[in-house]
Amino acid sequence: DTGVSQDPRHKITKRGQNVTFRCDPISEHNRLYWYRQTLGQGPEFLTYFQNEAQLEKSRLLSDRFSAERPKGSFSTLEIQRTEQGDSAMYLCASSHPAPSYNEQFFGPGTRLTVL
Amino acid sequence: AQKVTQAQTEISVVEKEDVTLDCVYETRDTTYYLFWYKQPPSGELVFLIRRNSFDEQNEISGRYSWNFQKSTSSFNFTITASQVVDSAVYFCALSGLNDMRFGAGTRLTVKP
């Protein structure tokens, strides 16, 4: 199977540390998306890839955030020098590229707590 | 800029009541897509429906129905004969060229 998986599911870190999250999309999906969700809010789009190309990254929250998808399969989201305000759920989703704007299938998320 | 507004923060109904969740959107794009997602207490977002901006036909799927009205920029979601298992947060979302905007969500509680 086959849903979108994310690792780890929970991460607790101290302010100033770097963290990296991994997302494995559904295997035949070549679009992959990252979102952040804070309590009581809807997911906030961060960036997305089509295969290994990062097609939109202007919505990344700051230059401390970066994402990669080197082989067009799994992706990583890194946050450097974490701050308490980075505490949130980080969601990954994947979709087929065609037809455009197909439904995105979401993973279970990684909950980050920055102490 | 794109925006999605879900004015109802929380709704509580008793089982078997019908309930409508409102969604109003703003976009300058002529081609766009609208979505509804469900987020149950387990946390994982579940896709419910997608509509494109050229298709204003309403849709019914079991107890769920959607009313898309371009004239009022609304895409409302109705659950008929609600059940306890419908309790969740429901998100409306708008997809443009390069991103997806979600509303803040409506928390639906269905009491037995």
XYZ file of N, CA and C in Angstrom:
681
model
N 0.539 -1.105 0.000
C 0.000 0.000 0.000
C 0.511 1.046 0.000
N 0.079 1.724 0.156
C 0.041 2.690 -0.652
C -0.469 3.978 -0.504
N -0.531 4.406 0.655
C -0.925 5.792 0.820
C 0.349 6.607 0.934
N 0.241 7.901 1.179
C 1.376 8.769 1.439
C 1.859 8.507 2.865
N 3.180 8.311 2.992
C 3.703 8.098 4.348
C 4.661 9.226 4.719
N 4.713 9.506 5.996
C 5.577 10.563 6.497
C 6.323 10.059 7.720
N 7.550 10.523 7.841
C 8.379 10.078 8.944
C 9.274 11.233 9.414
N 9.380 11.470 10.715
C 8.664 10.789 11.792
C 7.245 11.305 11.928
N 6.461 10.699 12.761
C 5.110 11.195 13.007
C 5.128 12.315 14.041
N 6.095 12.247 14.937
C 6.214 13.287 15.955
C 7.697 13.626 16.110
N 7.968 14.920 16.314
C 9.334 15.349 16.536
C 9.324 16.453 17.580
N 10.110 16.253 18.619
C 10.281 17.288 19.639
C 11.734 17.720 19.567
N 11.939 19.018 19.487
C 13.296 19.516 19.358
C 13.455 20.788 20.177
N 14.684 21.148 20.385
C 14.951 22.387 21.117
C 15.160 23.511 20.115
N 14.778 24.683 20.522
C 14.948 25.863 19.682
C 16.392 25.963 19.220
N 16.536 26.260 17.923
C 17.878 26.405 17.374
C 18.408 25.174 16.660
N 17.758 24.036 16.920
C 18.189 22.802 16.256
C 17.608 22.722 14.848
N 18.248 21.925 14.003
C 17.712 21.663 12.663
C 16.892 20.384 12.699
N 15.843 20.334 11.891
C 15.031 19.126 11.781
C 14.773 18.833 10.311
N 14.612 17.550 10.014
C 14.306 17.124 8.645
C 13.191 16.111 8.687
N 12.219 16.302 7.811
C 11.090 15.389 7.710
C 11.109 14.732 6.335
N 10.603 13.520 6.300
C 10.571 12.782 5.038
C 9.145 12.487 4.628
N 8.903 12.498 3.323
C 7.603 12.139 2.764
C 7.808 11.162 1.621
N 7.074 10.064 1.660
C 7.052 9.119 0.543
C 5.679 9.176 -0.096
N 5.599 9.626 -1.346
C 4.287 9.771 -1.986
C 3.771 8.426 -2.479
N 2.554 8.430 -2.948
C 2.006 7.263 -3.633
C 2.840 7.050 -4.887
N 3.174 5.807 -5.187
C 4.260 5.538 -6.134
C 4.018 6.091 -7.537
N 2.815 6.088 -8.019
C 2.620 6.567 -9.387
C 2.337 8.069 -9.474
N 2.356 8.738 -8.341
C 2.112 10.177 -8.322
C 3.424 10.924 -8.529
N 3.448 11.873 -9.480
C 4.699 12.597 -9.635
C 4.644 14.022 -9.111
N 3.494 14.423 -8.586
C 3.456 15.717 -7.899
C 3.465 15.482 -6.398
N 4.231 16.313 -5.708
C 4.342 16.196 -4.256
C 4.285 17.598 -3.651
N 3.526 17.730 -2.588
C 3.249 19.039 -1.987
C 3.593 19.001 -0.504
N 4.024 20.132 0.014
C 4.226 20.302 1.453
C 3.315 21.429 1.961
N 2.729 21.171 3.144
C 1.865 22.146 3.800
C 2.246 22.224 5.276
N 1.875 23.333 5.892
C 1.963 23.442 7.343
C 0.552 23.717 7.860
N 0.208 23.058 8.955
C -1.100 23.292 9.568
C -0.920 23.608 11.044
N -1.370 24.777 11.455
C -1.345 25.145 12.864
C -2.737 24.939 13.442
N -2.786 24.904 14.750
C -4.024 24.550 15.440
C -5.171 25.476 15.054
N -6.267 24.881 14.655
C -7.453 25.671 14.354
C -7.445 26.325 12.989
N -6.452 25.990 12.179
C -6.349 26.580 10.840
C -6.333 25.495 9.771
N -6.597 25.921 8.547
C -6.459 25.003 7.432
C -5.012 24.857 7.039
N -4.690 23.845 6.260
C -3.312 23.677 5.781
C -2.871 24.894 4.976
N -1.613 25.240 5.144
C -1.020 26.379 4.454
C 0.025 25.843 3.489
N -0.178 26.127 2.216
C 0.708 25.607 1.177
C 2.114 26.184 1.325
N 3.117 25.306 1.195
C 4.510 25.754 1.291
C 5.235 25.664 -0.046
N 5.160 24.484 -0.690
C 5.915 24.265 -1.901
C 5.425 23.011 -2.596
N 5.770 22.855 -3.881
C 5.447 21.592 -4.525
C 6.462 21.245 -5.610
N 6.501 19.956 -5.914
C 7.417 19.383 -6.911
C 6.611 18.658 -7.978
N 7.124 18.736 -9.185
C 6.687 17.810 -10.220
C 7.932 17.024 -10.593
N 7.892 15.749 -10.327
C 9.102 14.917 -10.384
C 10.141 15.561 -9.474
N 11.349 15.808 -9.973
C 12.366 16.376 -9.092
C 12.388 17.902 -9.137
N 11.596 18.494 -10.014
C 11.607 19.950 -10.165
C 10.695 20.624 -9.134
N 11.270 21.577 -8.426
C 10.487 22.341 -7.458
C 9.871 23.528 -8.201
N 8.568 23.455 -8.434
C 7.921 24.423 -9.317
C 7.433 25.667 -8.603
N 7.323 25.603 -7.303
C 6.854 26.764 -6.563
C 7.478 26.718 -5.193
N 8.228 27.760 -4.850
C 8.808 27.786 -3.509
C 8.728 29.144 -2.863
N 8.022 30.047 -3.516
C 7.954 31.391 -2.954
C 7.136 31.444 -1.670
N 6.352 30.381 -1.444
C 5.511 30.378 -0.257
C 6.188 29.719 0.944
N 7.412 29.262 0.767
C 8.150 28.761 1.932
C 8.273 29.911 2.932
N 8.150 29.571 4.196
C 7.917 30.586 5.215
C 9.110 31.497 5.466
N 10.287 30.985 5.269
C 11.486 31.806 5.426
C 12.634 31.044 4.799
N 13.806 31.683 4.762
C 14.946 30.973 4.186
C 15.460 29.872 5.104
N 14.865 29.713 6.247
C 15.234 28.582 7.111
C 14.578 27.279 6.627
N 13.594 27.409 5.755
C 12.862 26.255 5.241
C 13.382 25.898 3.859
N 13.611 24.613 3.635
C 14.004 24.167 2.308
C 13.460 22.768 2.082
N 13.225 22.446 0.832
C 12.703 21.125 0.488
C 13.464 20.592 -0.709
N 13.556 19.276 -0.753
C 14.245 18.614 -1.868
C 13.464 17.386 -2.295
N 13.662 17.015 -3.529
C 13.121 15.757 -4.036
C 14.093 15.271 -5.099
N 15.246 14.823 -4.677
C 16.375 14.616 -5.585
C 16.154 13.605 -6.706
N 15.393 12.578 -6.451
C 15.216 11.565 -7.501
C 13.772 11.495 -7.959
N 13.006 12.487 -7.595
C 11.622 12.497 -8.026
C 10.746 11.489 -7.312
N 11.266 10.939 -6.217
C 10.420 9.993 -5.480
C 10.097 10.599 -4.110
N 10.852 10.232 -3.070
C 10.568 10.807 -1.760
C 11.068 12.249 -1.706
N 10.575 12.965 -0.705
C 10.985 14.356 -0.518
C 11.343 14.584 0.935
N 12.187 15.579 1.168
C 12.504 15.984 2.529
C 12.226 17.468 2.683
N 11.776 17.824 3.871
C 11.574 19.220 4.252
C 12.485 19.475 5.442
N 13.348 20.458 5.331
C 14.267 20.779 6.413
C 13.944 22.157 6.962
N 13.989 22.257 8.267
C 13.864 23.552 8.943
C 15.154 23.754 9.731
N 15.840 24.809 9.437
C 17.088 25.108 10.154
C 16.799 26.096 11.275
N 17.592 25.982 12.324
C 17.510 26.932 13.452
C 16.049 27.115 13.885
N 15.446 26.021 14.270
C 14.015 26.048 14.591
C 13.679 27.086 15.652
N 12.466 27.609 15.529
C 11.926 28.589 16.479
C 10.623 28.015 17.041
N 10.201 28.554 18.175
C 8.972 28.031 18.778
C 7.769 28.201 17.847
N 7.793 29.231 17.048
C 6.699 29.468 16.105
C 6.626 28.442 14.981
N 7.650 27.608 14.864
C 7.624 26.558 13.843
C 6.804 25.350 14.299
N 6.421 25.325 15.559
C 5.623 24.204 16.070
C 4.313 24.127 15.300
N 4.060 22.993 14.697
C 2.892 22.827 13.831
C 2.874 21.391 13.333
N 1.823 21.084 12.565
C 1.774 19.812 11.838
C 2.253 20.090 10.416
N 3.172 19.287 9.932
C 3.665 19.429 8.561
C 3.100 18.273 7.744
N 2.354 18.649 6.720
C 1.642 17.676 5.910
C 2.267 17.565 4.536
N 2.260 16.363 4.032
C 2.714 16.091 2.673
C 1.534 15.515 1.904
N 1.455 15.822 0.627
C 0.405 15.271 -0.218
C 1.001 14.949 -1.583
N 0.344 14.045 -2.294
C 0.795 13.746 -3.657
C -0.416 13.636 -4.568
N -0.160 13.796 -5.873
C -1.246 13.707 -6.840
C -0.698 13.332 -8.204
N -1.601 12.895 -9.068
C -1.305 12.737 -10.481
C -1.217 14.109 -11.106
N -0.424 14.261 -12.122
C -0.338 15.562 -12.772
C -1.470 15.793 -13.746
N -2.101 14.751 -14.188
C -3.092 14.953 -15.246
C -4.326 14.118 -14.950
N -5.496 14.670 -15.163
C -5.655 16.055 -15.539
C -5.179 16.955 -14.406
N -4.939 18.162 -14.718
C -4.372 19.074 -13.733
C -5.256 19.216 -12.517
N -4.629 19.487 -11.427
C -5.366 19.786 -10.209
C -6.225 18.629 -9.754
N -5.724 17.450 -9.954
C -6.402 16.301 -9.386
C -6.374 16.380 -7.876
N -7.204 15.550 -7.284
C -7.226 15.563 -5.841
C -5.870 15.174 -5.281
N -5.511 15.809 -4.206
C -4.286 15.509 -3.505
C -4.581 14.525 -2.384
N -3.732 13.538 -2.259
C -3.854 12.552 -1.199
C -2.842 12.913 -0.117
N -3.345 13.071 1.086
C -2.511 13.561 2.173
C -1.972 12.424 3.035
N -0.783 12.654 3.555
C -0.202 11.757 4.535
C -0.693 12.103 5.928
N -0.255 11.349 6.938
C -0.715 11.553 8.303
C -0.079 12.748 8.990
N 0.981 13.292 8.392
C 1.613 14.475 8.963
C 2.720 14.158 9.945
N 3.586 15.145 10.133
C 4.615 15.117 11.170
C 4.327 16.278 12.106
N 4.103 15.939 13.383
C 3.837 17.007 14.354
C 5.161 17.444 14.970
N 5.500 18.704 14.785
C 6.742 19.267 15.321
C 6.437 20.119 16.538
N 7.164 19.848 17.603
C 7.097 20.688 18.800
C 8.486 21.236 19.060
N 8.583 22.546 19.103
C 9.866 23.206 19.376
C 9.816 23.795 20.778
N 10.703 23.312 21.625
C 10.702 23.741 23.036
C 11.568 24.981 23.247
N -5.266 38.011 -5.443
C -4.948 37.000 -4.435
C -6.145 36.083 -4.249
N -5.848 34.872 -3.903
C -6.907 33.909 -3.698
C -7.246 33.825 -2.219
N -8.516 33.593 -1.966
C -8.948 33.525 -0.568
C -10.137 32.595 -0.458
N -10.195 31.854 0.628
C -11.328 30.983 0.909
C -11.842 31.320 2.301
N -13.132 31.562 2.396
C -13.728 31.917 3.676
C -14.775 30.882 4.075
N -14.567 30.326 5.240
C -15.569 29.439 5.840
C -16.020 30.149 7.110
N -17.131 30.813 7.007
C -17.561 31.698 8.091
C -17.993 30.940 9.338
N -18.445 29.717 9.148
C -18.919 28.926 10.295
C -17.713 28.234 10.929
N -17.393 28.639 12.138
C -16.255 28.021 12.819
C -16.649 26.652 13.375
N -17.808 26.605 14.008
C -18.274 25.343 14.588
C -19.772 25.224 14.369
N -20.199 23.999 14.104
C -21.627 23.695 13.993
C -21.882 22.433 14.790
N -22.995 22.446 15.524
C -23.381 21.262 16.277
C -24.805 20.901 15.898
N -25.024 19.658 15.531
C -26.362 19.190 15.176
C -26.621 17.877 15.889
N -27.871 17.489 15.850
C -28.256 16.191 16.394
C -28.373 15.229 15.229
N -28.004 14.001 15.472
C -28.039 12.977 14.436
C -29.353 13.027 13.667
N -29.233 12.820 12.367
C -30.337 12.796 11.413
C -30.744 14.176 10.924
N -30.202 15.210 11.521
C -30.474 16.533 10.983
C -29.652 16.743 9.715
N -30.147 17.598 8.826
C -29.369 18.021 7.667
C -28.515 19.224 8.084
N -27.339 19.341 7.475
C -26.463 20.464 7.812
C -25.748 20.938 6.554
N -25.626 22.249 6.425
C -24.932 22.838 5.281
C -23.722 23.610 5.757
N -22.596 23.328 5.142
C -21.346 24.034 5.447
C -21.077 25.011 4.314
N -20.846 26.256 4.672
C -20.691 27.308 3.668
C -19.232 27.523 3.287
N -19.036 27.876 2.026
C -17.695 28.204 1.538
C -17.828 29.306 0.495
N -17.104 30.382 0.710
C -17.069 31.485 -0.254
C -15.617 31.698 -0.649
N -15.389 31.919 -1.931
C -14.005 32.042 -2.389
C -13.808 33.309 -3.205
N -12.556 33.709 -3.324
C -12.180 34.842 -4.160
C -10.999 34.429 -5.018
N -11.080 34.732 -6.298
C -9.963 34.478 -7.196
C -10.108 35.345 -8.423
N -8.976 35.656 -9.051
C -9.000 36.393 -10.316
C -8.801 35.435 -11.484
N -8.486 34.186 -11.179
C -8.278 33.203 -12.235
C -9.612 32.862 -12.898
N -9.562 32.604 -14.192
C -10.779 32.161 -14.865
C -10.910 30.640 -14.799
N -9.772 29.989 -14.649
C -9.778 28.538 -14.477
C -9.267 28.216 -13.085
N -10.056 27.531 -12.340
C -9.666 27.170 -10.981
C -10.451 25.930 -10.572
N -10.025 25.354 -9.463
C -10.661 24.154 -8.961
C -11.019 24.350 -7.491
N -12.119 23.787 -7.120
C -12.588 23.858 -5.739
C -12.665 22.451 -5.169
N -12.350 22.345 -3.892
C -12.307 21.048 -3.232
C -12.975 21.133 -1.868
N -13.436 19.976 -1.409
C -13.782 19.800 -0.001
C -12.980 18.616 0.523
N -12.430 18.821 1.731
C -11.716 17.764 2.435
C -12.311 17.612 3.832
N -12.222 16.392 4.348
C -12.670 16.091 5.705
C -11.445 15.737 6.538
N -11.367 16.266 7.754
C -10.276 15.911 8.657
C -10.898 15.363 9.945
N -10.987 14.039 10.047
C -11.568 13.430 11.255
C -10.601 13.574 12.423
N -11.030 13.186 13.611
C -10.161 13.312 14.781
C -8.808 12.628 14.618
N -8.739 11.621 13.780
C -7.453 10.946 13.554
C -6.442 11.866 12.878
N -6.920 12.904 12.214
C -6.023 13.928 11.681
C -5.730 13.881 10.203
N -5.975 12.767 9.548
C -5.589 12.676 8.144
C -6.660 13.287 7.248
N -6.259 14.154 6.347
C -7.204 14.813 5.441
C -7.712 13.823 4.401
N -9.021 13.815 4.210
C -9.653 12.897 3.271
C -10.356 13.700 2.196
N -10.010 13.413 0.948
C -10.608 14.104 -0.185
C -12.080 13.716 -0.308
N -12.943 14.714 -0.573
C -14.362 14.450 -0.771
C -14.798 14.748 -2.194
N -14.431 15.914 -2.722
C -14.894 16.283 -4.048
C -14.001 17.352 -4.657
N -13.968 17.368 -6.002
C -13.288 18.414 -6.756
C -14.248 18.908 -7.834
N -14.317 20.228 -8.030
C -15.092 20.816 -9.114
C -14.205 21.799 -9.852
N -14.333 21.861 -11.167
C -13.611 22.899 -11.878
C -14.551 24.070 -12.151
N -13.950 25.196 -12.476
C -14.707 26.446 -12.568
C -15.684 26.469 -13.735
N -15.552 25.527 -14.649
C -16.452 25.514 -15.804
C -17.628 24.564 -15.617
N -17.658 23.897 -14.497
C -18.689 22.906 -14.278
C -19.516 23.278 -13.062
N -20.645 23.907 -13.306
C -21.477 24.353 -12.199
C -22.568 23.373 -11.844
N -22.512 22.192 -12.396
C -23.529 21.210 -12.033
C -23.375 20.828 -10.581
N -24.482 20.771 -9.899
C -24.436 20.296 -8.528
C -24.206 18.790 -8.520
N -23.685 18.319 -7.425
C -23.356 16.895 -7.371
C -23.888 16.292 -6.088
N -24.322 15.056 -6.210
C -24.809 14.320 -5.039
C -24.061 12.998 -4.974
N -23.599 12.672 -3.775
C -22.949 11.388 -3.571
C -23.438 10.839 -2.247
N -24.397 9.957 -2.325
C -24.964 9.404 -1.096
C -25.635 10.495 -0.280
N -25.194 10.660 0.949
C -25.785 11.681 1.823
C -25.148 13.059 1.614
N -24.130 13.121 0.779
C -23.412 14.377 0.548
C -23.899 15.032 -0.745
N -24.003 16.349 -0.723
C -24.293 17.079 -1.948
C -23.555 18.411 -1.912
N -23.264 18.911 -3.105
C -22.501 20.152 -3.226
C -23.221 21.091 -4.178
N -23.240 22.365 -3.813
C -23.904 23.396 -4.590
C -22.868 24.449 -4.970
N -22.500 24.471 -6.254
C -21.487 25.404 -6.748
C -22.207 26.522 -7.480
N -22.048 27.758 -7.017
C -22.669 28.903 -7.673
C -21.599 29.939 -7.963
N -21.226 30.037 -9.230
C -20.186 30.994 -9.617
C -20.639 32.425 -9.388
N -21.931 32.672 -9.566
C -22.436 34.046 -9.450
C -22.214 34.614 -8.055
N -22.221 33.733 -7.065
C -22.002 34.189 -5.686
C -20.674 33.700 -5.135
N -19.850 33.086 -5.993
C -18.540 32.550 -5.576
C -18.680 31.668 -4.346
N -19.626 30.756 -4.430
C -19.835 29.877 -3.281
C -19.806 28.411 -3.710
N -19.400 27.588 -2.791
C -19.321 26.140 -3.042
C -19.701 25.463 -1.733
N -21.007 25.350 -1.505
C -21.510 24.866 -0.230
C -21.691 23.358 -0.226
N -21.613 22.787 0.942
C -21.603 21.333 1.134
C -22.713 20.980 2.117
N -23.587 20.079 1.709
C -24.705 19.667 2.566
C -24.591 18.184 2.892
N -24.740 17.880 4.160
C -24.831 16.492 4.609
C -26.278 16.256 5.025
N -26.888 15.285 4.407
C -28.279 14.940 4.705
C -28.299 13.809 5.730
N -29.228 13.901 6.654
C -29.382 12.848 7.678
C -28.032 12.562 8.333
N -27.476 13.567 8.975
C -26.132 13.462 9.537
C -26.008 12.293 10.520
N -24.773 11.795 10.611
C -24.479 10.686 11.510
C -23.302 11.088 12.400
N -23.176 10.402 13.519
C -22.089 10.717 14.451
C -20.739 10.631 13.759
N -20.611 9.679 12.830
C -19.315 9.515 12.131
C -18.971 10.681 11.220
N -19.937 11.564 10.982
C -19.647 12.760 10.179
C -18.908 13.818 10.990
N -18.802 13.627 12.283
C -18.106 14.606 13.129
C -16.650 14.717 12.687
N -16.259 15.928 12.346
C -14.912 16.168 11.813
C -14.774 17.665 11.556
N -13.587 18.041 11.109
C -13.398 19.397 10.589
C -13.426 19.286 9.070
N -14.185 20.147 8.436
C -14.329 20.132 6.998
C -13.671 21.383 6.416
N -12.841 21.160 5.401
C -12.128 22.260 4.769
C -12.556 22.401 3.323
N -12.780 23.650 2.940
C -12.982 24.007 1.549
C -11.643 24.533 1.038
N -11.307 24.244 -0.214
C -10.018 24.685 -0.751
C -10.172 25.124 -2.196
N -9.296 26.038 -2.597
C -9.305 26.608 -3.940
C -7.926 26.418 -4.547
N -7.872 25.844 -5.732
C -6.588 25.607 -6.385
C -6.435 26.533 -7.570
N -5.313 27.261 -7.568
C -4.988 28.111 -8.701
C -3.857 27.494 -9.478
N -3.054 28.360 -10.105
C -2.009 27.848 -10.989
C -0.953 27.067 -10.232
N -0.511 27.604 -9.132
C 0.634 27.001 -8.456
C 0.434 26.736 -6.981
N -0.729 26.913 -6.482
C -0.886 26.615 -5.057
C -2.328 26.248 -4.745
N -2.548 25.907 -3.522
C -3.873 25.549 -3.028
C -4.109 26.350 -1.760
N -5.246 27.000 -1.700
C -5.610 27.760 -0.499
C -6.753 27.048 0.201
N -6.565 26.837 1.484
C -7.604 26.223 2.295
C -8.299 27.284 3.136
N -9.574 27.057 3.401
C -10.253 27.861 4.401
C -9.824 27.433 5.787
N -10.315 28.122 6.785
C -9.936 27.819 8.168
C -10.660 26.603 8.723
N -11.651 26.129 7.985
C -12.334 24.914 8.400
C -13.576 25.166 9.230
N -14.501 24.234 9.168
C -15.699 24.232 10.007
C -15.706 22.937 10.796
N -15.764 23.060 12.114
C -15.811 21.872 12.959
C -17.265 21.458 13.126
N -17.595 20.283 12.632
C -18.960 19.753 12.742
C -18.997 18.699 13.831
N -19.913 18.879 14.753
C -20.157 17.876 15.796
C -21.568 17.366 15.620
N -21.691 16.062 15.465
C -22.999 15.437 15.346
C -23.233 14.632 16.617
N -24.261 15.017 17.353
C -24.543 14.367 18.632
C -25.589 13.275 18.442
N -25.445 12.187 19.174
C -26.416 11.092 19.031
C -27.769 11.465 19.622
